[in-house]
C-alpha cells in the first residue's frame, strides 16, 4: 500500500537534499520518489547522502513539470513552511499521515506528497493544485525545516498511520470507508483538463474577465478539490460545459427552442 504514496520534490537545488529525502523515505518504507526539474541530478552527493537508499534513487522518476509528476494521483498534499500561504484546507502531519494511508488503501488510490524549493517553497499556483496543505507546526520565528527533514517528518507520520491501519486490519475486516471508491474518482490530470475547459467556458460566456480574474479559478479549484468528483460526475460536468459553449457560439445544441 505504501507504494501508492509518492514523494514529489519540486526544483530541488541541492542534490544532498535529494539523497537525504531518499534515505528518509526508505527508512519509513516509502519507495517512489519523483523529481520535478531538479537543478543537479544525478549526482555523487545525492548518492552519498542517500547512504544505502540507492534503490530509491535508481528508481527515481525525473519529470519536467509538476503536472507530469501528479498524473494518476487521486489525492495531492502540498507542504508549506508557512502556516497559511493561501486559505486552503490545512492538515497537520498526523492528519496528513492518516489521510494519505486511508486514500492509498483504496482501490486505485494514489497519493502525492509535494515538497517545494529550498529557498522559495511552492508557488501559489502549485499549492492550488493540492487538495490539502500540510504545515509542520514548527517555531513561528524559525519555521522552515531542511527539505530532507521535512520529508522525514511526513514519512514518519505516514508510517505510524500505516502501522496503526495494519494493526486494525488484522483484527477486523476492513470496511469500505469512502462512498465513492478511489478507482472511480477523477484523477488530478482529469481535474486539470476540467479546469482548463471550465476556465475557457467561463471566459466565453463572459463570467470570467481575463483582465480581472478576481481569484475565481482558485476559488473554483478549492470548491471542486473538496468534492471528490467521480469519473461519471466528471462526464456530466464536461457535458454541461460543452453544451454551454455551443449555446454561447450559436451552434446547434440540445435545447429544443
Ligand atoms: N523559504 C521557503 C522555505 C522552503 S523550505 C518558504 O518560505 O516557503 C523547503 C520545503 O521544505 C518547503 O517547500 C516544504 O516542502 C518543506 N518544509 C520546510 N519546513 C516546513 C514546515 N514547517 N512545514 C511543512 N513543510 C515544510
Coordinates of C-alpha atoms and ligand atoms in Angstrom, one line a residue:
X1 CA 0.0 0.0 0.0
X2 CA 2.9 2.4 0.7
X3 CA 3.9 2.1 -2.9
X4 CA 0.8 4.1 -3.7
X5 CA 2.3 7.1 -1.9
X6 CA 4.8 9.1 -3.9
X7 CA 7.1 11.9 -2.7
X8 CA 7.4 14.8 -5.2
X9 CA 10.3 17.3 -4.9
X10 CA 9.9 20.4 -7.0
X11 CA 13.0 22.1 -8.4
X12 CA 15.4 20.9 -5.7
X13 CA 18.7 22.9 -5.8
X14 CA 20.9 20.7 -3.6
X15 CA 21.5 17.1 -4.6
X16 CA 22.3 16.4 -0.9
X17 CA 18.7 17.1 -0.1
X18 CA 17.5 14.6 -2.7
X19 CA 19.7 11.9 -1.1
X20 CA 18.5 12.9 2.3
X21 CA 14.9 12.6 1.2
X22 CA 15.6 9.2 -0.4
X23 CA 17.1 7.9 2.9
X24 CA 14.2 9.3 5.0
X25 CA 11.7 7.6 2.7
X26 CA 13.4 4.2 2.7
X27 CA 13.7 4.3 6.5
X28 CA 9.9 4.7 6.6
X29 CA 9.1 2.2 3.9
X30 CA 8.4 4.6 1.1
X31 CA 10.0 4.0 -2.3
X32 CA 8.5 6.2 -5.0
X33 CA 10.4 9.5 -5.5
X34 CA 9.5 11.9 -8.3
X35 CA 11.8 14.9 -9.1
X36 CA 10.4 17.8 -10.9
X37 CA 13.2 19.5 -12.9
X38 CA 16.0 19.1 -10.3
X39 CA 18.9 21.5 -10.6
X40 CA 21.7 18.9 -10.2
X41 CA 20.8 15.3 -10.6
X42 CA 22.1 12.6 -10.8
X43 CA 25.0 13.5 -8.6
X44 CA 27.5 11.8 -6.3
X45 CA 26.3 14.0 -3.5
X46 CA 22.8 12.6 -3.8
X47 CA 24.1 9.0 -3.7
X48 CA 26.4 9.8 -0.7
X49 CA 23.6 11.3 1.3
X50 CA 21.2 8.5 0.4
X51 CA 23.7 6.1 2.2
X52 CA 22.1 2.8 1.3
X53 CA 18.9 4.1 -0.2
X54 CA 20.4 3.9 -3.7
X55 CA 17.5 1.8 -4.9
X56 CA 15.1 4.7 -4.2
X57 CA 17.4 6.9 -6.3
X58 CA 17.8 4.3 -9.1
X59 CA 14.0 4.1 -9.5
X60 CA 13.5 7.8 -9.3
X61 CA 11.3 9.4 -11.9
X62 CA 12.5 12.7 -13.3
X63 CA 9.9 14.9 -15.0
X64 CA 9.7 18.4 -16.4
X65 CA 6.6 19.7 -14.7
X66 CA 4.5 19.2 -11.6
X67 CA 1.6 18.2 -13.8
X68 CA 3.5 15.2 -15.1
X69 CA 4.5 14.3 -11.5
X70 CA 0.9 14.2 -10.5
X71 CA -0.5 12.1 -13.3
X72 CA -2.7 9.3 -11.9
X73 CA -3.0 10.8 -8.4
X74 CA -6.3 10.9 -6.6
X75 CA -5.0 12.9 -3.6
X76 CA -2.4 15.6 -3.6
X77 CA -0.9 17.1 -0.4
X78 CA 1.3 20.1 -0.6
X79 CA 3.7 21.2 2.2
X80 CA 4.4 24.7 3.3
X81 CA 6.8 26.2 5.8
X82 CA 4.4 28.9 6.5
X83 CA 1.1 28.1 8.1
X84 CA -1.2 30.0 5.8
X85 CA 0.2 30.9 2.4
X86 CA -3.3 30.9 0.9
X87 CA -6.6 30.0 2.5
X88 CA -6.9 26.3 1.9
X89 CA -7.8 23.1 3.9
X90 CA -4.9 22.7 6.2
X91 CA -3.7 19.5 7.9
X92 CA -1.0 18.8 10.5
X93 CA 1.5 16.0 9.8
X94 CA -0.6 13.4 11.8
X95 CA -3.7 14.1 9.8
X96 CA -1.6 14.0 6.6
X97 CA -0.4 10.5 7.6
X98 CA -3.8 9.1 8.2
X99 CA -5.4 10.8 5.2
X100 CA -2.6 9.5 2.9
X101 CA -2.9 6.0 4.2
X102 CA -6.7 5.9 4.1
X103 CA -6.5 7.0 0.4
X104 CA -3.6 4.7 -0.6
X105 CA -5.6 1.8 0.8
X106 CA -8.5 2.4 -1.6
X107 CA -8.5 0.5 -4.9
X108 CA -6.8 2.9 -7.4
X109 CA -5.9 5.4 -4.6
X110 CA -2.7 7.3 -5.5
X111 CA -1.3 9.9 -3.2
X112 CA 1.4 12.6 -3.8
X113 CA 3.2 14.4 -1.0
X114 CA 4.7 17.5 -2.7
X115 CA 7.7 19.5 -1.3
X116 CA 8.9 22.8 -2.5
X117 CA 12.2 24.6 -3.4
X118 CA 14.8 25.1 -0.6
X119 CA 14.6 28.9 -1.0
X120 CA 11.1 29.7 -2.2
X121 CA 8.9 26.7 -1.3
X122 CA 6.0 26.0 -3.6
X123 CA 4.3 28.8 -5.7
X124 CA 0.7 29.7 -5.0
X125 CA -0.2 28.1 -8.3
X126 CA 1.4 24.9 -7.3
X127 CA -0.3 25.0 -3.9
X128 CA -3.6 25.4 -5.7
X129 CA -3.1 22.0 -7.4
X130 CA -3.2 20.4 -4.0
X131 CA -6.3 19.1 -2.2
X132 CA -4.7 19.8 1.2
X133 CA -1.9 21.8 2.6
X134 CA 0.3 20.4 5.3
X135 CA 2.3 22.5 7.8
X136 CA 4.7 21.1 10.3
X137 CA 3.9 23.1 13.4
X138 CA 7.4 24.5 13.9
X139 CA 8.7 27.6 15.7
X140 CA 6.9 30.5 14.0
X141 CA 10.1 32.6 14.4
X142 CA 12.1 29.9 12.6
X143 CA 9.6 27.8 10.8
X144 CA 11.4 26.4 7.8
X145 CA 12.9 22.9 8.1
X146 CA 15.6 21.5 5.9
X147 CA 13.9 19.8 3.0
X148 CA 15.1 16.3 3.9
X149 CA 14.0 16.8 7.5
X150 CA 10.5 17.8 6.3
X151 CA 10.3 14.7 4.2
X152 CA 11.4 12.7 7.3
X153 CA 8.6 14.1 9.4
X154 CA 5.8 13.3 7.0
X155 CA 7.2 9.9 6.0
X156 CA 7.3 9.0 9.7
X157 CA 3.7 10.1 10.2
X158 CA 2.7 8.0 7.1
X159 CA 4.4 5.0 8.6
X160 CA 2.8 5.4 12.0
X161 CA -0.7 5.7 10.3
X162 CA 0.1 2.7 8.2
X163 CA 1.2 0.6 11.2
X164 CA -2.0 1.6 13.0
X165 CA -4.1 0.6 10.0
X166 CA -2.2 -2.7 9.6
X167 CA -3.0 -3.5 13.3
X168 CA -6.6 -2.8 12.8
X169 CA -6.9 -4.7 9.6
X170 CA -5.5 -7.8 11.2
X171 CA -8.2 -7.6 13.9
X172 CA -11.3 -6.8 11.8
X173 CA -12.2 -7.0 8.2
X174 CA -11.5 -3.6 6.6
X175 CA -14.7 -1.7 5.9
X176 CA -15.0 0.4 2.8
X177 CA -14.9 3.9 4.2
X178 CA -15.4 6.2 1.3
X179 CA -18.8 6.3 -0.5
X180 CA -17.1 6.5 -3.9
X181 CA -14.1 4.1 -4.4
X182 CA -10.9 5.9 -5.5
X183 CA -10.8 3.9 -8.7
X184 CA -14.0 5.7 -9.7
X185 CA -12.7 9.1 -8.8
X186 CA -11.3 11.6 -11.3
X187 CA -7.5 11.8 -11.2
X188 CA -5.5 15.0 -10.9
X189 CA -4.8 15.1 -14.7
X190 CA -8.5 14.7 -15.4
X191 CA -9.3 17.5 -13.0
X192 CA -6.7 19.8 -14.7
X193 CA -8.3 19.2 -18.1
X194 CA -11.7 20.0 -16.5
X195 CA -10.3 23.3 -15.0
X196 CA -9.0 24.3 -18.4
X197 CA -12.4 23.6 -20.0
X198 CA -14.2 25.4 -17.2
X199 CA -11.9 28.5 -17.5
X200 CA -12.3 28.8 -21.2
X201 CA -16.1 28.3 -21.0
X202 CA -16.4 31.0 -18.3
X203 CA -14.4 33.4 -20.4
X204 CA -16.5 32.6 -23.5
X205 CA -19.8 33.3 -21.6
X206 CA -18.3 36.5 -20.1
X207 CA -18.4 35.3 -16.5
X208 CA -14.7 35.4 -16.1
X209 CA -12.8 38.5 -17.3
X210 CA -9.2 37.5 -18.0
X211 CA -8.2 41.1 -17.3
X212 CA -9.8 40.9 -13.8
X213 CA -10.0 37.3 -12.8
X214 CA -10.5 38.0 -9.0
X215 CA -9.2 34.6 -7.9
X216 CA -12.2 33.0 -9.5
X217 CA -10.4 29.9 -10.7
X218 CA -8.6 29.5 -7.4
X219 CA -11.9 29.6 -5.6
X220 CA -13.4 27.1 -8.0
X221 CA -10.4 24.8 -7.7
X222 CA -10.9 24.9 -3.9
X223 CA -14.6 24.0 -4.3
X224 CA -14.1 21.1 -6.7
X225 CA -11.0 20.0 -4.8
X226 CA -13.2 19.4 -1.7
X227 CA -15.7 17.4 -3.7
X228 CA -14.1 14.0 -4.6
X229 CA -15.6 14.2 -8.2
X230 CA -16.3 10.7 -9.5
X231 CA -15.5 9.9 -13.2
X232 CA -19.2 9.6 -14.0
X233 CA -19.8 13.1 -12.4
X234 CA -16.9 14.5 -14.4
X235 CA -18.6 13.3 -17.6
X236 CA -21.7 15.3 -16.6
X237 CA -19.7 18.5 -15.8
X238 CA -17.7 18.3 -19.1
X239 CA -21.0 17.7 -20.9
X240 CA -22.6 20.8 -19.3
X241 CA -19.5 22.9 -20.4
X242 CA -19.6 21.6 -23.9
X243 CA -23.3 22.4 -24.3
X244 CA -22.8 25.8 -22.7
X245 CA -20.1 26.6 -25.3
X246 CA -22.4 25.5 -28.1
X247 CA -25.1 27.9 -26.9
X248 CA -22.6 30.7 -26.5
X249 CA -21.3 30.1 -30.0
X250 CA -24.7 29.9 -31.6
X251 CA -24.0 26.3 -32.7
X252 CA -26.7 23.5 -32.8
X253 CA -27.2 22.3 -29.2
X254 CA -29.5 20.1 -27.1
X255 CA -32.0 22.8 -26.1
X256 CA -35.0 22.5 -28.4
X257 CA -36.4 26.1 -28.5
Ligands
LIG1 N1 11.6 29.8 2.2 C1 10.7 28.8 1.9 C2 11.1 27.6 2.7 C3 11.1 26.4 1.9 S1 11.7 25.0 2.8 C4 9.3 29.2 2.2 O1 9.1 30.1 3.0 O2 8.3 28.6 1.7 C5 11.7 23.8 1.6 C6 10.5 22.9 1.7 O3 10.6 22.1 2.9 C7 9.1 23.5 1.7 O4 8.7 23.9 0.4 C8 8.3 22.4 2.3 O5 8.1 21.4 1.3 C9 9.2 21.8 3.3 N2 9.1 22.4 4.6 C10 10.0 23.1 5.3 N3 9.5 23.5 6.5 C11 8.2 23.0 6.6 C12 7.2 23.1 7.6 N4 7.3 23.8 8.7 N5 6.0 22.5 7.3 C13 5.8 21.9 6.1 N6 6.8 21.8 5.1 C14 8.0 22.3 5.4

